[in-house]
Coordinates of C-alpha atoms (C1' of nucleotides) in Angstrom, one line a residue:
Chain A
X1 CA 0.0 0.0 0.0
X2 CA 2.8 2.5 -0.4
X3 CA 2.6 2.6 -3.8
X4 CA -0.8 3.9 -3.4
X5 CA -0.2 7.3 -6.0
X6 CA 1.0 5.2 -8.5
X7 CA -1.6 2.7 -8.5
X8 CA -4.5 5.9 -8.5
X9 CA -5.1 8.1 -11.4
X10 CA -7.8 10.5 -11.4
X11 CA -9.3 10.7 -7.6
X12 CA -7.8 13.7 -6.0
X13 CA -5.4 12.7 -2.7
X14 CA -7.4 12.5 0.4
X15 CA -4.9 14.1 2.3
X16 CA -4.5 17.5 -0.6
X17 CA -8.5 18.0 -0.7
X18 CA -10.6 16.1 1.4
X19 CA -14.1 17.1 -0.5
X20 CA -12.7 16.8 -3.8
X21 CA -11.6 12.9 -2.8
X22 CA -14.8 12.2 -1.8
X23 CA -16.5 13.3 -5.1
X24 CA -14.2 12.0 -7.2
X25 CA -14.8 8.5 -5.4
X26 CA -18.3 9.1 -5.6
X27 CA -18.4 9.6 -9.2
X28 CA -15.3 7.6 -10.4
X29 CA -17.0 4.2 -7.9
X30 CA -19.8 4.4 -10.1
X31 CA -22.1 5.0 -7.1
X32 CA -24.3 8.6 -7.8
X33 CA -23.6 11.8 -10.6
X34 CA -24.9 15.3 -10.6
X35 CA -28.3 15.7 -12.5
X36 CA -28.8 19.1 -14.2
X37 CA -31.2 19.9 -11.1
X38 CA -29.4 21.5 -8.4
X39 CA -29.8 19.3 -5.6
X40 CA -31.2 16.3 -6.9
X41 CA -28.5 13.6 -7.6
X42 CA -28.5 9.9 -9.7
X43 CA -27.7 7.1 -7.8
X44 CA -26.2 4.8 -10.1
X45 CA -26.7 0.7 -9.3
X46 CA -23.2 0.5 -7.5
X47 CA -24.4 3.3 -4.6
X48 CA -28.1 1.9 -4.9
X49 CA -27.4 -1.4 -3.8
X50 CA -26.0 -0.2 -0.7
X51 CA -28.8 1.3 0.0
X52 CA -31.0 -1.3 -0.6
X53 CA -28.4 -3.6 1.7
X54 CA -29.3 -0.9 4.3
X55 CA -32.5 -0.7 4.0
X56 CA -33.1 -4.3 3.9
X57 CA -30.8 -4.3 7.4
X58 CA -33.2 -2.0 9.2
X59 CA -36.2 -2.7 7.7
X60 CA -35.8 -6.8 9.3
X61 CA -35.0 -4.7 12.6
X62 CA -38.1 -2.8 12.4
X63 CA -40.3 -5.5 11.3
X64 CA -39.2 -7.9 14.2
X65 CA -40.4 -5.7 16.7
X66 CA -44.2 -4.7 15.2
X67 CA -43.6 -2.3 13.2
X68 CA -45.2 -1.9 9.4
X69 CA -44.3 0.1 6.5
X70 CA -46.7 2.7 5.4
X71 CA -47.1 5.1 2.2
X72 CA -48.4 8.1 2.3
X73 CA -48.6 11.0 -0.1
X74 CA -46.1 12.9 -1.2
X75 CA -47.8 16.3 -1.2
X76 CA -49.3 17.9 2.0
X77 CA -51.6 20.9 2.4
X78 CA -50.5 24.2 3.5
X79 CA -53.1 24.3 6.3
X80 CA -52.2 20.7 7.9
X81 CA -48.4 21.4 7.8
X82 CA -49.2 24.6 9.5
X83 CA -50.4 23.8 12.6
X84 CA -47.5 22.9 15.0
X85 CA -46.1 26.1 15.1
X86 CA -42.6 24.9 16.2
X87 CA -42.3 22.3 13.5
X88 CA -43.3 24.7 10.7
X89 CA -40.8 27.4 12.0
X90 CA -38.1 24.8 11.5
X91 CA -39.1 23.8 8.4
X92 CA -40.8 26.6 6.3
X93 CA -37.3 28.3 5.4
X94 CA -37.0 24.7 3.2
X95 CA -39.9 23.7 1.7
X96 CA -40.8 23.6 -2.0
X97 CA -44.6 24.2 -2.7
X98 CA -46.5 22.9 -6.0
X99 CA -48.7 26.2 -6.7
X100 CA -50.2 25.1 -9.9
X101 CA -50.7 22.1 -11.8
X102 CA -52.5 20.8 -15.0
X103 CA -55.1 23.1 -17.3
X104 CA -56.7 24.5 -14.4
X105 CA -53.6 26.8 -13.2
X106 CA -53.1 27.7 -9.9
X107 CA -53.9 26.3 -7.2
X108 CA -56.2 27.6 -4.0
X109 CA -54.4 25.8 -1.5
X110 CA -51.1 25.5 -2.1
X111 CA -49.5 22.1 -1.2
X112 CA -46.1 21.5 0.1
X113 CA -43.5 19.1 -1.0
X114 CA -42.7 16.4 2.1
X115 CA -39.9 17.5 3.8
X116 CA -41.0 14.8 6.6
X117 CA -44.2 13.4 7.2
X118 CA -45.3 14.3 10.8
X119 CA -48.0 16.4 10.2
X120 CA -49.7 14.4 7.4
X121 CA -49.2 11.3 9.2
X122 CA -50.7 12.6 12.5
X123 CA -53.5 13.8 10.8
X124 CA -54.8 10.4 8.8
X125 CA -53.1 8.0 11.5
X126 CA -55.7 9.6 14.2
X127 CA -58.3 8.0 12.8
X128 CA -57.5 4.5 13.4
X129 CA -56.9 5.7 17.0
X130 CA -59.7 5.4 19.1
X131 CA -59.2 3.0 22.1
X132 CA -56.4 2.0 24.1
X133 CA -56.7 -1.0 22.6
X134 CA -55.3 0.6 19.1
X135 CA -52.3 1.5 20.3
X136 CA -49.3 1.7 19.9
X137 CA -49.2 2.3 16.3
X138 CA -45.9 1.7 14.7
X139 CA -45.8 2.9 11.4
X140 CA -43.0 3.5 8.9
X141 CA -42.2 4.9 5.3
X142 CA -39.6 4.2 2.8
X143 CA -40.0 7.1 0.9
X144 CA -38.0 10.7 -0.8
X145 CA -38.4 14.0 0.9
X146 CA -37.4 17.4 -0.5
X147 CA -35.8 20.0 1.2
X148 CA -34.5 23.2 -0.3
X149 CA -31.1 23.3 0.4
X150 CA -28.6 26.0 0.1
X151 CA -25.4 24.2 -0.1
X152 CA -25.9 20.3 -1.2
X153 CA -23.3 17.3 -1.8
X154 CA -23.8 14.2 -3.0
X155 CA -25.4 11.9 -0.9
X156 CA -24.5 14.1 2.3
X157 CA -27.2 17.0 1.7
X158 CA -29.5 16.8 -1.3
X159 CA -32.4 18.6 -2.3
X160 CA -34.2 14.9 -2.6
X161 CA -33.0 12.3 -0.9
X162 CA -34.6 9.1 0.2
X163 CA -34.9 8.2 3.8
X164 CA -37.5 6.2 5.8
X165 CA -39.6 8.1 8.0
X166 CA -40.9 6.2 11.7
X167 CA -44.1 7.6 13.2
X168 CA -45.3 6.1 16.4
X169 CA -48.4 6.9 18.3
X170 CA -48.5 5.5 22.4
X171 CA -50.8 5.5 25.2
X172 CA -47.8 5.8 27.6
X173 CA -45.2 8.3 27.9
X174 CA -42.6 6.2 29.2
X175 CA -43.3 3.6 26.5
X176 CA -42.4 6.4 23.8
X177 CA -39.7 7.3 25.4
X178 CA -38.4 3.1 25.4
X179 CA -39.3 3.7 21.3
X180 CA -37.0 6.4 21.1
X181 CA -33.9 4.3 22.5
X182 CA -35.2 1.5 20.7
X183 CA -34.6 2.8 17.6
X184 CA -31.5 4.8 18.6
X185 CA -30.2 1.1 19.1
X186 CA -31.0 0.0 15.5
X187 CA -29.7 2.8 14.1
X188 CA -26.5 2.3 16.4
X189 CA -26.3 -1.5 15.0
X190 CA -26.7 -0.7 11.5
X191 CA -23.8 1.7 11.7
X192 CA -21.7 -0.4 13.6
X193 CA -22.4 -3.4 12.7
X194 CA -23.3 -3.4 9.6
X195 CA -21.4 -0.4 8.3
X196 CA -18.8 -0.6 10.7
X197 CA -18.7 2.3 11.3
X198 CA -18.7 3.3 15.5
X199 CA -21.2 6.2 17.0
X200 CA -21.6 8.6 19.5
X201 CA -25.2 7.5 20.7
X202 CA -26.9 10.4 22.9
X203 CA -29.3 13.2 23.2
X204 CA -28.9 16.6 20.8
X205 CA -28.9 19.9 22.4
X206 CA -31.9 22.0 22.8
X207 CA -30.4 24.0 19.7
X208 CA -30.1 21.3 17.7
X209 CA -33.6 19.2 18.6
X210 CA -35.7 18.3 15.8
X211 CA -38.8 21.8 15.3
X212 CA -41.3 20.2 17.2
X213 CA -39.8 17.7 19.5
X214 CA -39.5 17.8 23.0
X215 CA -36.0 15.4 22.6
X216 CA -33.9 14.4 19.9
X217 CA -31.4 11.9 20.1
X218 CA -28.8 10.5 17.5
X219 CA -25.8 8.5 16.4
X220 CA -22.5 10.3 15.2
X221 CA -20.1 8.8 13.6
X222 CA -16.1 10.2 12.8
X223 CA -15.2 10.5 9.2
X224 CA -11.6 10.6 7.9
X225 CA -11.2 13.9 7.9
X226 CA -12.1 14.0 11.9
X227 CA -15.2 15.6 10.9
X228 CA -18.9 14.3 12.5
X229 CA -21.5 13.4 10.9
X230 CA -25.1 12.8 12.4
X231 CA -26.2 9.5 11.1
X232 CA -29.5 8.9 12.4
X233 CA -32.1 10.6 14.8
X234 CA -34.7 9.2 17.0
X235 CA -37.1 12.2 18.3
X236 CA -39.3 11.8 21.3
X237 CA -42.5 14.5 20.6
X238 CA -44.1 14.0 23.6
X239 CA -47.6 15.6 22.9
X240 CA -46.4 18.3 20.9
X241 CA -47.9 17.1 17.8
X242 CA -51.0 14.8 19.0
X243 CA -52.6 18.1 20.4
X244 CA -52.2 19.9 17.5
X245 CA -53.5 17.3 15.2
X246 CA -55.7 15.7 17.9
X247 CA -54.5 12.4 18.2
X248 CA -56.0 10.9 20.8
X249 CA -57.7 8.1 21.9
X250 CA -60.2 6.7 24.9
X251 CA -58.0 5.2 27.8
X252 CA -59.0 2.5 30.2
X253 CA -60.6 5.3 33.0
X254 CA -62.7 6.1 29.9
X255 CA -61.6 9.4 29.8
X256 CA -59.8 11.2 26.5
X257 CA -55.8 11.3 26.4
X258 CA -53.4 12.8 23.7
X259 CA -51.0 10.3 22.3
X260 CA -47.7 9.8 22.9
X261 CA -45.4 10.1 19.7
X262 CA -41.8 9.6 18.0
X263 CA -40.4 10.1 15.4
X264 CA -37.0 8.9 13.8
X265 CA -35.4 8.7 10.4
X266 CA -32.0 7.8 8.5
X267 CA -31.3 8.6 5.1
X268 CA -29.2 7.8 2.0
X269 CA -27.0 10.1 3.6
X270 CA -26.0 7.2 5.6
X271 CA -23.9 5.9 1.9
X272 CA -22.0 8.6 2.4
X273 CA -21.1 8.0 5.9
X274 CA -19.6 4.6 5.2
X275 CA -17.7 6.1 2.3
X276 CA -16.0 9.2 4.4
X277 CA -15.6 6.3 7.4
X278 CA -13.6 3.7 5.3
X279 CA -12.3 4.7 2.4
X280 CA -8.3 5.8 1.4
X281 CA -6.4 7.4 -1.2
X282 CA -7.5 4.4 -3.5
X283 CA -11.0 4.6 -3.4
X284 CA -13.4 3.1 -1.6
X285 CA -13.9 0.5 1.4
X286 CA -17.0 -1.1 1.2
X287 CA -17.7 -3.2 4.5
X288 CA -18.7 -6.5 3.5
X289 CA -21.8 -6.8 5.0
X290 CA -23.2 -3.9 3.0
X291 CA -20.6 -4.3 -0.7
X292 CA -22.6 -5.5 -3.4
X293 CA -19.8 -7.5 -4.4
X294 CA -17.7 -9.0 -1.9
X295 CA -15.1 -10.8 -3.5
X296 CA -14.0 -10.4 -7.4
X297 CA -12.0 -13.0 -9.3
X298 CA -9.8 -11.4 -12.0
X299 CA -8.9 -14.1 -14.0
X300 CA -5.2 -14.2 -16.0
X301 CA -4.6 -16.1 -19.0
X302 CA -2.6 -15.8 -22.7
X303 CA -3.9 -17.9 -24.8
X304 CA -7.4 -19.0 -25.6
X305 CA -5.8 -22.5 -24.2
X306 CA -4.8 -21.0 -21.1
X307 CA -8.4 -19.2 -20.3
X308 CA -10.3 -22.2 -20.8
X309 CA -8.2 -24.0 -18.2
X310 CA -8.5 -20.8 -15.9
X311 CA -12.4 -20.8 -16.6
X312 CA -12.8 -24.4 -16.3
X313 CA -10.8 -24.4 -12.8
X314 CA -13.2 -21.4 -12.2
X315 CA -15.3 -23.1 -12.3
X316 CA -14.8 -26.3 -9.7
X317 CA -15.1 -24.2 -6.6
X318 CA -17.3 -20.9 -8.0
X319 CA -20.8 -22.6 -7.3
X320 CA -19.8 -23.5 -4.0
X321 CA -18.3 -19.8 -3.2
X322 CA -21.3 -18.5 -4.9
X323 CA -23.2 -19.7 -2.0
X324 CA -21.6 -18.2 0.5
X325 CA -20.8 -14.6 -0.3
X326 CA -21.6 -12.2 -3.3
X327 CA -19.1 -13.4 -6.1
X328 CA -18.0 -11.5 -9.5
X329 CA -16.1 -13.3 -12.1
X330 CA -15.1 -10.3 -13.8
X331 CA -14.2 -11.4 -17.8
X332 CA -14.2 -8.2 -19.6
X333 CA -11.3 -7.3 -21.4
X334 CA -9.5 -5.3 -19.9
X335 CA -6.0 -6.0 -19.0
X336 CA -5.4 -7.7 -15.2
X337 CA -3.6 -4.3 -13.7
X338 CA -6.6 -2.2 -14.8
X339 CA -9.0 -4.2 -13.4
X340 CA -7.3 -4.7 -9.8
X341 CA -7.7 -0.8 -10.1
X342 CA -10.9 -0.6 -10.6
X343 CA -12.2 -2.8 -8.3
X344 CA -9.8 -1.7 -5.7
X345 CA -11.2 2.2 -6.4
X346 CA -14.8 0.5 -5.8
X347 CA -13.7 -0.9 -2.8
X348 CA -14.7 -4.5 -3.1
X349 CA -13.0 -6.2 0.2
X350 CA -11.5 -9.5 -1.1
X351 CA -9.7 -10.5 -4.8
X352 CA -8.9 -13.4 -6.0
X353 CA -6.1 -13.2 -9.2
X354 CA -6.5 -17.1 -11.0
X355 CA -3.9 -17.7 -13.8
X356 CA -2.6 -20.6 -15.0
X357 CA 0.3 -20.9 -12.2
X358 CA -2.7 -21.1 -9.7
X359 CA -4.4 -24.0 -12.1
X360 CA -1.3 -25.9 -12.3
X361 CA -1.2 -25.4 -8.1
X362 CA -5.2 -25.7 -7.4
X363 CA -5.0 -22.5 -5.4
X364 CA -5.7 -18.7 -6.1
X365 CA -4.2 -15.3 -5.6
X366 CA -6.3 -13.7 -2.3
X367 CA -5.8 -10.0 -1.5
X368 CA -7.1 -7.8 0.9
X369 CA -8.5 -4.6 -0.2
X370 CA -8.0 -3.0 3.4
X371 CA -4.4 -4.2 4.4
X372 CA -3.5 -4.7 0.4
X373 CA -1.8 -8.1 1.7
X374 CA -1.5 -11.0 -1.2
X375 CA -1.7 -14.4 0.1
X376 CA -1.8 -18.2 -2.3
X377 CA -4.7 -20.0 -0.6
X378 CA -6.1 -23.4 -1.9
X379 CA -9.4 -23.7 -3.8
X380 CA -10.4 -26.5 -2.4
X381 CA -11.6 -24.4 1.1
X382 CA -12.8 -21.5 -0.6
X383 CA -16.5 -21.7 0.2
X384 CA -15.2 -21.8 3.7
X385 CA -12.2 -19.4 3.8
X386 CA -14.2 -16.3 2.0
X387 CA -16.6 -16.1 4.6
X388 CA -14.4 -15.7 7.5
X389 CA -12.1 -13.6 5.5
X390 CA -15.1 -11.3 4.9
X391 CA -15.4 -11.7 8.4
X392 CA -12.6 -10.9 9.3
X393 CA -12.3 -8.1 7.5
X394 CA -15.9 -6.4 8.6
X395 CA -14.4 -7.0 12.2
X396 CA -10.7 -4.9 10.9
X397 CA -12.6 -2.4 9.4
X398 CA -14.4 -1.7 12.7
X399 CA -11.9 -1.7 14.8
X400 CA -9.9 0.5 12.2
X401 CA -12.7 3.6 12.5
X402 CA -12.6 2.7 16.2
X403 CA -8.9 3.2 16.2
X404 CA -9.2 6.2 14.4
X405 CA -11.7 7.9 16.3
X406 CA -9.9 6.9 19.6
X407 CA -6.7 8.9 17.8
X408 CA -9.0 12.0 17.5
X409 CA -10.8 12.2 20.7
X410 CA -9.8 14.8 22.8
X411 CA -10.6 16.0 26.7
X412 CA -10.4 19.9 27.1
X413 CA -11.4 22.1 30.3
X414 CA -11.8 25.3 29.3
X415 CA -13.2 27.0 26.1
X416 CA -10.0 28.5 25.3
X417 CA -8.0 24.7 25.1
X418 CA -11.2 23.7 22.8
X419 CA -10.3 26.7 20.6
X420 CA -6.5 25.9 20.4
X421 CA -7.6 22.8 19.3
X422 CA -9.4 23.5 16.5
X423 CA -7.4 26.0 15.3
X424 CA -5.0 23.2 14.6
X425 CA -7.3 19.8 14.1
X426 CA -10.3 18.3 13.9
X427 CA -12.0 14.9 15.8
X428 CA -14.0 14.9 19.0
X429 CA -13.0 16.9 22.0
X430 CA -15.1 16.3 25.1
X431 CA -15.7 18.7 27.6
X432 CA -18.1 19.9 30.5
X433 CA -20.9 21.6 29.7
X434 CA -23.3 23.6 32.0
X435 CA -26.6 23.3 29.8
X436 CA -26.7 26.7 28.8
X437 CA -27.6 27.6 25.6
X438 CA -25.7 30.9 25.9
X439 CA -22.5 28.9 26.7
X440 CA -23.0 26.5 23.4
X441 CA -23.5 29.4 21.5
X442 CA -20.4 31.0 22.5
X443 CA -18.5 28.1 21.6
X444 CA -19.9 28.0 18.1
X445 CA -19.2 31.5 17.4
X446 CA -16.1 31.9 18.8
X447 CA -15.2 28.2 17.2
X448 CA -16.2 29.3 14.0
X449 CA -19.0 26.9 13.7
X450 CA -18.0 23.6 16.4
X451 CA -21.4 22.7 17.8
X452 CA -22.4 20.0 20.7
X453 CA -23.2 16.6 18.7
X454 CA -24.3 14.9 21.5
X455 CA -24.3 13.7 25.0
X456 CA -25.2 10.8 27.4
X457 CA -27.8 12.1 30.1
X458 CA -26.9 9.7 32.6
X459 CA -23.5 10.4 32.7
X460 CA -23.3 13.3 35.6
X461 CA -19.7 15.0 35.5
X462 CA -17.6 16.5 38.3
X463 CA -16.0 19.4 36.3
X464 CA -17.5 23.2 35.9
X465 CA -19.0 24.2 32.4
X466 CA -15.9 25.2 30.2
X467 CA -17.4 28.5 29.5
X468 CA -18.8 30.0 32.2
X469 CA -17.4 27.8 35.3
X470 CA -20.7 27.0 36.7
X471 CA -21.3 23.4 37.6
X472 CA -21.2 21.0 34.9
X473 CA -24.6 18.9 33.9
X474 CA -23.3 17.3 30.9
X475 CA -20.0 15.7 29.7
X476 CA -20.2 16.6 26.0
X477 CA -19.1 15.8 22.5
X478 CA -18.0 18.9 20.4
X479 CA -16.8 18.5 16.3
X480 CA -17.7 20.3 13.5
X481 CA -20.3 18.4 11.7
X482 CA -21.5 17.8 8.1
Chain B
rC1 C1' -29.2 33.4 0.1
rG2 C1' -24.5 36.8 -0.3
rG3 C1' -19.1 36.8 -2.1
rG4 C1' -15.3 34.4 -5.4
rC5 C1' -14.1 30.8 -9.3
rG6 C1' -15.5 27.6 -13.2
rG7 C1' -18.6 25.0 -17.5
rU8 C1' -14.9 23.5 -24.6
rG9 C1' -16.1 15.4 -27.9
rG10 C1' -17.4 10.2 -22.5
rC11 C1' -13.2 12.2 -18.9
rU12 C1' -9.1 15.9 -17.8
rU13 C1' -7.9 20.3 -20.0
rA14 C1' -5.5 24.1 -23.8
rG15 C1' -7.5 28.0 -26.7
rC16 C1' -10.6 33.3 -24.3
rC17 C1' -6.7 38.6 -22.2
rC18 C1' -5.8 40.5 -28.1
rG19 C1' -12.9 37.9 -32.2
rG20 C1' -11.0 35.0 -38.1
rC21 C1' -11.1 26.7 -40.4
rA22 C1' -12.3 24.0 -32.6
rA23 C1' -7.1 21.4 -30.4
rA24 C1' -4.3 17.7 -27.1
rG25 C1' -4.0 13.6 -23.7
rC26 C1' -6.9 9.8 -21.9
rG27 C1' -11.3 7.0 -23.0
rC28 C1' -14.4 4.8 -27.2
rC29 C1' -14.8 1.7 -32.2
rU30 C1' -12.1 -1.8 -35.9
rG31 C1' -7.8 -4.9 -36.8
rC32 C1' -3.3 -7.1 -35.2
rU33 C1' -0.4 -8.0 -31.0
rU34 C1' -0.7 -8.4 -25.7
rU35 C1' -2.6 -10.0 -20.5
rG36 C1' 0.4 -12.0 -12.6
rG37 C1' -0.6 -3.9 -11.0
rG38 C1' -3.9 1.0 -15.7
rA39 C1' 0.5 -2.4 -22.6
rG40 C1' 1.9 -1.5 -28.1
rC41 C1' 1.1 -0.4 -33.3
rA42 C1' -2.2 1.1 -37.4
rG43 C1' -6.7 3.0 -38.8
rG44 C1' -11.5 5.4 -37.3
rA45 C1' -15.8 7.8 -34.9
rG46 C1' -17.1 11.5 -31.7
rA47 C1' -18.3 18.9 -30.0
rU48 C1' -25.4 22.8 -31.2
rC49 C1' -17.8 25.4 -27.1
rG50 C1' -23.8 25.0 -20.3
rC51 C1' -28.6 27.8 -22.2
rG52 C1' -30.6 32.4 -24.2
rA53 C1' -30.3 37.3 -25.9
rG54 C1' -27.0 41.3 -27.6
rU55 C1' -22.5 43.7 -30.2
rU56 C1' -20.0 42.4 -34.9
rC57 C1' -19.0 41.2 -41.8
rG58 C1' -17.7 37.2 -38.4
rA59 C1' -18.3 35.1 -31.3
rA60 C1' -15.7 29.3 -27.6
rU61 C1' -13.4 34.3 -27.3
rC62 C1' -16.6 40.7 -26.0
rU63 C1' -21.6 42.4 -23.1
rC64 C1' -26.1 41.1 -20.4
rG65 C1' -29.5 37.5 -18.3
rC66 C1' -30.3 32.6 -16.7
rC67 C1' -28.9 27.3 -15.4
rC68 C1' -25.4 23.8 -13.3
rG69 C1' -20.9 22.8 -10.4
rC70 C1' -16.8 24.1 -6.9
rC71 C1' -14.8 27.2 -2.8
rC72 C1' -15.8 30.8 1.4
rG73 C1' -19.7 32.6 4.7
rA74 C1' -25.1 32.5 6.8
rC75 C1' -28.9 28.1 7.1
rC76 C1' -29.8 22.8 7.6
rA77 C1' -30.5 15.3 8.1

RNA sequence: CGGGCGGUGGCUUAGCCCGGCAAAGCGCCUGCUUUGGGAGCAGGAGAUCGCGAGUUCGAAUCUCGCCCGCCCGACCA
């Protein structure tokens, strides 16, 4: 791996240009392109399938614990998205609105574009509420939302992006609130687990809190550039949002109650996450849980002679391989060198090269996208060897990002160490934190933008806020963010 | 949304200041030769110069408007 320059053309050095690395691994991988709309990308099959391996992840989470997947429409009217007066400050600044449509022109109410679902949810999910008996009601969407950005990047912030949406209606506060962490722990496992990718998990600061709910929590994950990026949120609503759509329902005393709600969502900005996590100066690092191929076999031959003995030795072990992990025999034309390249820049985990050497020996090339390590292993354990090697390798990909965000956490005391830090790096810096918002705000202007990502509320420290000196409630996480 | 920069075959760019036949490398196609880390030779195709107006005998080049992208700020998943 310390050839890597020569190996790369046309993806800009991580380490001369951050941003430009990631889009030129975005669009060079194959996995999304720009559009002609501002804001609205393409995701190409490459980026998409990761998705769908995400999706599919949380969506068997979701599913084993009650909850069902939902649609509902994409356009909501003015007056209904208007009537949580927190939630529509927060939002209003982004949404689109479709003012006319069709022959008949404009429009007498104008309708907005989703930019989440909460308010038309509420309002058609309340009428399957009546009784104690109908609740909870876990619902869920898989669905795009719009929001008009100012400043977007592929897959990080786009106009559109697709997401799913959780909306969950309880009799019980406390039962909500077990929802909220719930949640917060499948999002946790997806990232870490599957994406392998470690978080933050905790509760976001009043000034960061969804508009509308009365907590937010999330997941924060490190990327390579030390930067943080909020990877999922989980929002308790309390009954913010079921008295101002009156949700309510008929409890046990017989006596009317407001519902409980949540909501929480991740998005396809979670793609990007595990490509700012993992990848290096040669592309991408898919973790193999998530890559849509796992292992690629570049075959090597001369002669037409020689590839039909490749392909024919191929062929003794690929059925049984094929079995048990996502295979690609890839027999295009290109030359060997370009395509251990190109697979390397799309980050598949494990290659194996097969020439006629390896024939003659009944074994094949394996190499390790993440350490770059070449190794001869026989065919004959293949269908056996892959797997834990993919293993493996999900399990050294972790524990690399946990490395790396162990290398960039930092403890600080006072405001002014937290501002000599960031005047020369990035990462996490933990410090006390008295709860104020005046104190957070002072950091992020002073800071030039580091904000709180979150906290754990049970953890009480001993320390005074590093602002202002007053006792500490909070032990906090502070990074610039995405 | 403000300030700065950019947009020329699929990609990266030169040409623009100083208006006069639209260029190079890579990629692509055909053939031969090659294949264990982005090969070589020969031939070939491919561009409404982001879009629209204006100035001019003549605009990739000058002027204005718009769109898209990048960077810096304010705002946000």
């Amino acid at each position: 791996m310390t050839e890597t320059f020569e190996y790369v053309k046309e993806i800009t050095k991580m380490s001369v240009d951050f941003d430009r690395w990631y889009t030129d691994v975005v669009r060079k991988a194959e996995m999304a392109d720009y559009s002609g709309v501002r804001g609205c990308m393409v995701i190409r099959p490459y980026g998409y399938a990761m998705w769908e391996a995400i999706q599919r992840a949380f969506d068997d989470m979701i599913k084993s614990s009650g909850h069902e997947n939902w649609y509902f429409p994409l356009l909501i009217p003015e007056e209904l998205l208007m009537k949580e007066a927190e939630h529509i400050e927060g939002f209003t600044p982004e949404v689109a609105w479709v003012t006319e449509a069709g022959r008949s022109g404009k429009l007498d109410q104008r309708l907005a574009i989703r930019p989440t679902s909460e308010t038309i949810i509420g309002s058609i999910v309340r009428r399957y509420i009546q009784s104690h008996r109908d609740l909870p009601q876990l619902t869920n969407q898989w669905c795009n939302v719009l929001r008009w950005e100012m400043r977007t990047r592929l897959f990080l912030r786009t106009a559109e992006f697709l997401w799913q949406e959780g909306h969950t209606f309880h009799a019980f506060e406390a039962e909500a609130k077990e929802e909220v962490d719930r949640i917060l722990e499948y999002y946790r496992e997806v990232a870490e687990d599957w994406l392998a990718m470690p978080v933050l998990v905790g509760v976001k600061s009043r000034s960061e809190t969804f508009a509308g709910a009365v907590y937010s929590k999330s997941i924060e994950a490190m990327m390579r550039d030390g930067l943080a990026l909020q990877a999922g949120t989980s929002h308790f609503l309390g009954q913010n949002f079921s008295t101002a759509y009156e949700i309510s329902f008929t409890n046990r005393d017989n006596q009317r109650e407001f519902c409980w709600t949540t909501s929480w969502g991740m998005s396809t900005r979670m793609v990007g996450g595990l490509i700012m996590a993992h990848g290096d100066d040669r592309g991408l690092i898919v973790p193999p849980r998530i890559a849509p191929t796992q292992v690629v076999v570049v075959p090597i031959f001369r002669t037409d002679e020689e590839r039909a003995r490749v392909e024919a030795f191929i062929e003794t072990w690929e059925k049984a391989v094929r079995a048990e992990c996502r295979l690609k025999v890839d027999w295009s034309d290109n030359r060997p060198g370009e395509k251990f390249n190109n697979w390397e820049l799309k980050g598949v985990p494990l290659r194996l090269a097969v020439g006629p050497r390896d024939v003659e020996a009944r074994e094949v090339q394996l190499a390790d996208r993440l350490t770059g390590e070449k190794r001869q292993v026989p065919c004959a354990g293949l269908f056996e060897i892959l797997p834990h090697e993919l293993k493996k390798f999900q399990n050294a990909l972790y524990q690399r990002a946990l490395d790396f965000r162990a290398e960039n956490t930092f403890e600080v005391a006072t405001l002014q160490q937290l501002l000599d830090h960031f005047k020369e790096r990035n990462g996490f810096v933990w410090a006390p934190w008295c709860g104020s918002e005046e104190c957070e705000a002072r950091v992020k202007d002073e800071s030039g933008g580091v904000s709180i990502r979150n906290y754990d509320p049970d953890e009480k420290p001993s320390g005074v806020c590093l602002v202002c000196g007053r006792p500490a409630e909070h032990r906090v996480a502070f990074a610039r963010a995405y």
